[in-house]
Amino acid sequence: MLVEKKKHRVFVNGPVSPQFIADSIAKHSSKTTIGAHDIFLGQVRADEINGKTIKAIDYSAYEDMAEEKFHEIRESAFSKFDLTCMHIYHSMGKVKAGEICLFVFTSSKHRAIAFDACRWIVEEIKANVPIFGKEIFEDETYIWKENKDTPALKGEKTNEQTNNKN
């Protein structure tokens, strides 16, 4: 029987702090059945677009809908992979270039599962969660971010899909 995991709040105001990440890792040291962790940290880039440099991204979302999508991804990941633990946190509001906006943390008995699950979760978030990023330039003008570099959005196969031909 599949036991549904408790819903937890995914969104944090502003950037995900290095201390928050370190504290999350430290909390798992007492869980001795875990043999591997994998972490994905999404960082805001200072991309140059049309001669202007991005200084920050202001994230917004349909929060209830996004939280529900995060929960669906979480439940699917626990069904698909033999995970011991998983955490997802995403920023809301302004995050400066160089700061962390997405923190995905997977734990399992074995590294391959933690790696594969973390990659799958990140791709699912990028493809399916209604989060919007207003890319703010140094001159305070902005454009809305497009997730064009995501294989799942472009219909490309990820390494997992390429390697698993079943």
CSV table of C-alpha atoms in Angstrom, one decimal:
chain,number,residue,atom,x,y,z
A,1,MET,CA,0.0,0.0,0.0
A,2,LEU,CA,1.4,3.4,-1.0
A,3,VAL,CA,1.4,5.9,1.8
A,4,GLU,CA,1.1,9.5,0.6
A,5,LYS,CA,3.8,11.7,2.0
A,6,LYS,CA,2.9,14.7,4.0
A,7,LYS,CA,2.6,17.9,2.0
A,8,HIS,CA,5.2,20.5,2.9
A,9,ARG,CA,5.6,24.1,1.9
A,10,VAL,CA,8.0,24.4,-1.1
A,11,PHE,CA,8.3,28.2,-1.5
A,12,VAL,CA,10.7,30.3,0.4
A,13,ASN,CA,10.8,34.1,0.3
A,14,GLY,CA,13.9,35.4,-1.6
A,15,PRO,CA,17.0,33.2,-2.2
A,16,VAL,CA,17.6,29.8,-0.7
A,17,SER,CA,20.4,30.6,1.8
A,18,PRO,CA,23.6,28.5,2.0
A,19,GLN,CA,22.9,28.1,5.8
A,20,PHE,CA,19.4,26.6,5.0
A,21,ILE,CA,21.1,24.1,2.6
A,22,ALA,CA,23.8,23.2,5.2
A,23,ASP,CA,21.1,22.8,7.9
A,24,SER,CA,19.1,20.5,5.6
A,25,ILE,CA,22.2,18.3,5.0
A,26,ALA,CA,23.1,18.2,8.7
A,27,LYS,CA,19.6,17.0,9.7
A,28,HIS,CA,20.2,13.8,7.6
A,29,SER,CA,23.4,12.7,9.4
A,30,SER,CA,21.3,10.7,12.0
A,31,LYS,CA,19.4,8.8,9.2
A,32,THR,CA,21.8,5.9,9.0
A,33,THR,CA,19.9,3.9,6.4
A,34,ILE,CA,20.8,6.5,3.8
A,35,GLY,CA,23.9,5.7,1.7
A,36,ALA,CA,23.7,8.6,-0.8
A,37,HIS,CA,22.4,12.1,-1.3
A,38,ASP,CA,22.2,14.2,-4.5
A,39,ILE,CA,21.7,17.9,-4.5
A,40,PHE,CA,20.7,20.2,-7.3
A,41,LEU,CA,21.1,23.9,-6.8
A,42,GLY,CA,19.6,26.3,-9.4
A,43,GLN,CA,21.5,29.6,-9.4
A,44,VAL,CA,20.4,32.8,-11.1
A,45,ARG,CA,22.8,33.6,-14.0
A,46,ALA,CA,23.8,37.1,-15.1
A,47,ASP,CA,23.0,36.3,-18.7
A,48,GLU,CA,23.4,38.9,-21.3
A,49,ILE,CA,20.4,39.4,-23.6
A,50,ASN,CA,20.4,42.0,-26.4
A,51,GLY,CA,23.4,43.7,-24.8
A,52,LYS,CA,21.8,44.0,-21.3
A,53,THR,CA,22.9,41.9,-18.3
A,54,ILE,CA,20.4,40.3,-15.9
A,55,LYS,CA,20.9,41.4,-12.3
A,56,ALA,CA,18.0,39.4,-10.7
A,57,ILE,CA,14.9,37.3,-11.3
A,58,ASP,CA,11.6,38.1,-9.6
A,59,TYR,CA,9.8,34.8,-9.2
A,60,SER,CA,6.0,34.5,-9.0
A,61,ALA,CA,3.5,31.7,-9.3
A,62,TYR,CA,0.0,30.5,-9.0
A,63,GLU,CA,1.1,29.2,-5.6
A,64,ASP,CA,-1.8,26.8,-4.8
A,65,MET,CA,-1.5,25.3,-8.3
A,66,ALA,CA,2.3,25.2,-8.1
A,67,GLU,CA,2.3,23.6,-4.7
A,68,GLU,CA,-0.1,20.9,-6.0
A,69,LYS,CA,2.2,20.2,-8.9
A,70,PHE,CA,5.2,20.0,-6.6
A,71,HIS,CA,3.3,17.5,-4.5
A,72,GLU,CA,2.4,15.4,-7.6
A,73,ILE,CA,6.1,15.4,-8.6
A,74,ARG,CA,7.1,14.4,-5.1
A,75,GLU,CA,4.6,11.5,-5.0
A,76,SER,CA,5.6,10.4,-8.5
A,77,ALA,CA,9.3,10.4,-7.5
A,78,PHE,CA,8.6,8.3,-4.4
A,79,SER,CA,6.7,5.8,-6.6
A,80,LYS,CA,9.3,5.8,-9.4
A,81,PHE,CA,12.5,5.7,-7.3
A,82,ASP,CA,13.5,3.9,-4.1
A,83,LEU,CA,14.0,7.2,-2.2
A,84,THR,CA,14.5,7.5,1.5
A,85,CYS,CA,14.0,11.2,1.6
A,86,MET,CA,13.4,14.2,-0.7
A,87,HIS,CA,13.1,17.9,-0.3
A,88,ILE,CA,12.3,20.6,-2.8
A,89,TYR,CA,12.5,24.3,-2.2
A,90,HIS,CA,11.9,27.2,-4.7
A,91,SER,CA,12.3,30.9,-4.3
A,92,MET,CA,9.5,33.4,-4.6
A,93,GLY,CA,10.3,37.1,-5.0
A,94,LYS,CA,13.5,38.7,-6.1
A,95,VAL,CA,16.7,36.6,-6.3
A,96,LYS,CA,19.9,38.3,-7.4
A,97,ALA,CA,22.4,36.8,-9.9
A,98,GLY,CA,24.7,34.4,-8.1
A,99,GLU,CA,22.0,33.4,-5.5
A,100,ILE,CA,20.2,30.1,-5.3
A,101,CYS,CA,16.6,29.9,-6.4
A,102,LEU,CA,16.0,26.1,-6.5
A,103,PHE,CA,17.2,23.4,-4.0
A,104,VAL,CA,16.4,19.7,-4.7
A,105,PHE,CA,17.8,17.2,-2.2
A,106,THR,CA,17.3,13.4,-2.7
A,107,SER,CA,18.4,10.6,-0.5
A,108,SER,CA,18.5,6.9,-1.0
A,109,LYS,CA,20.4,3.7,0.0
A,110,HIS,CA,22.4,3.9,-3.3
A,111,ARG,CA,23.9,6.8,-5.3
A,112,ALA,CA,22.4,5.9,-8.7
A,113,ILE,CA,18.9,6.2,-7.4
A,114,ALA,CA,19.7,9.5,-5.7
A,115,PHE,CA,21.3,10.8,-9.0
A,116,ASP,CA,18.5,9.6,-11.3
A,117,ALA,CA,15.7,10.9,-9.0
A,118,CYS,CA,17.2,14.3,-8.6
A,119,ARG,CA,17.6,14.8,-12.4
A,120,TRP,CA,14.1,13.5,-13.0
A,121,ILE,CA,12.6,15.9,-10.4
A,122,VAL,CA,14.4,18.9,-11.7
A,123,GLU,CA,13.2,18.2,-15.3
A,124,GLU,CA,9.7,17.7,-14.1
A,125,ILE,CA,9.7,21.0,-12.2
A,126,LYS,CA,11.0,22.9,-15.2
A,127,ALA,CA,8.5,21.3,-17.5
A,128,ASN,CA,5.3,21.3,-15.3
A,129,VAL,CA,5.3,23.7,-12.4
A,130,PRO,CA,3.7,27.1,-13.1
A,131,ILE,CA,6.4,29.4,-11.8
A,132,PHE,CA,7.2,32.6,-13.7
A,133,GLY,CA,10.5,34.5,-13.7
A,134,LYS,CA,10.7,38.2,-14.5
A,135,GLU,CA,14.3,38.7,-15.6
A,136,ILE,CA,15.4,42.2,-14.4
A,137,PHE,CA,18.2,43.9,-16.1
A,138,GLU,CA,20.7,46.4,-14.6
A,139,ASP,CA,18.7,49.3,-16.1
A,140,GLU,CA,15.6,48.0,-14.3
A,141,THR,CA,13.8,46.9,-17.6
A,142,TYR,CA,12.7,43.3,-17.7
A,143,ILE,CA,11.5,40.4,-19.8
A,144,TRP,CA,9.7,37.2,-18.8
A,145,LYS,CA,11.9,34.2,-18.6
A,146,GLU,CA,11.5,31.2,-21.0
A,147,ASN,CA,12.7,27.7,-20.0
A,148,LYS,CA,14.1,27.0,-23.4
A,149,ASP,CA,17.1,25.1,-22.2
A,150,THR,CA,15.1,22.2,-20.6
A,151,PRO,CA,15.3,18.9,-22.5
A,152,ALA,CA,11.8,18.0,-21.3
A,153,LEU,CA,10.4,21.2,-22.7
A,154,LYS,CA,12.2,20.8,-26.1
A,155,GLY,CA,11.1,17.2,-26.5
A,156,GLU,CA,14.7,16.0,-26.2
A,157,LYS,CA,15.6,12.9,-24.3
A,158,THR,CA,17.4,13.2,-21.1
A,159,ASN,CA,20.3,10.8,-20.3
A,160,GLU,CA,17.9,8.7,-18.2
A,161,GLN,CA,15.5,8.4,-21.1
A,162,THR,CA,18.3,7.6,-23.5
A,163,ASN,CA,19.9,5.0,-21.2
A,164,ASN,CA,16.7,3.3,-20.2
A,165,LYS,CA,15.2,1.9,-23.4
A,166,ASN,CA,12.4,-0.1,-21.7
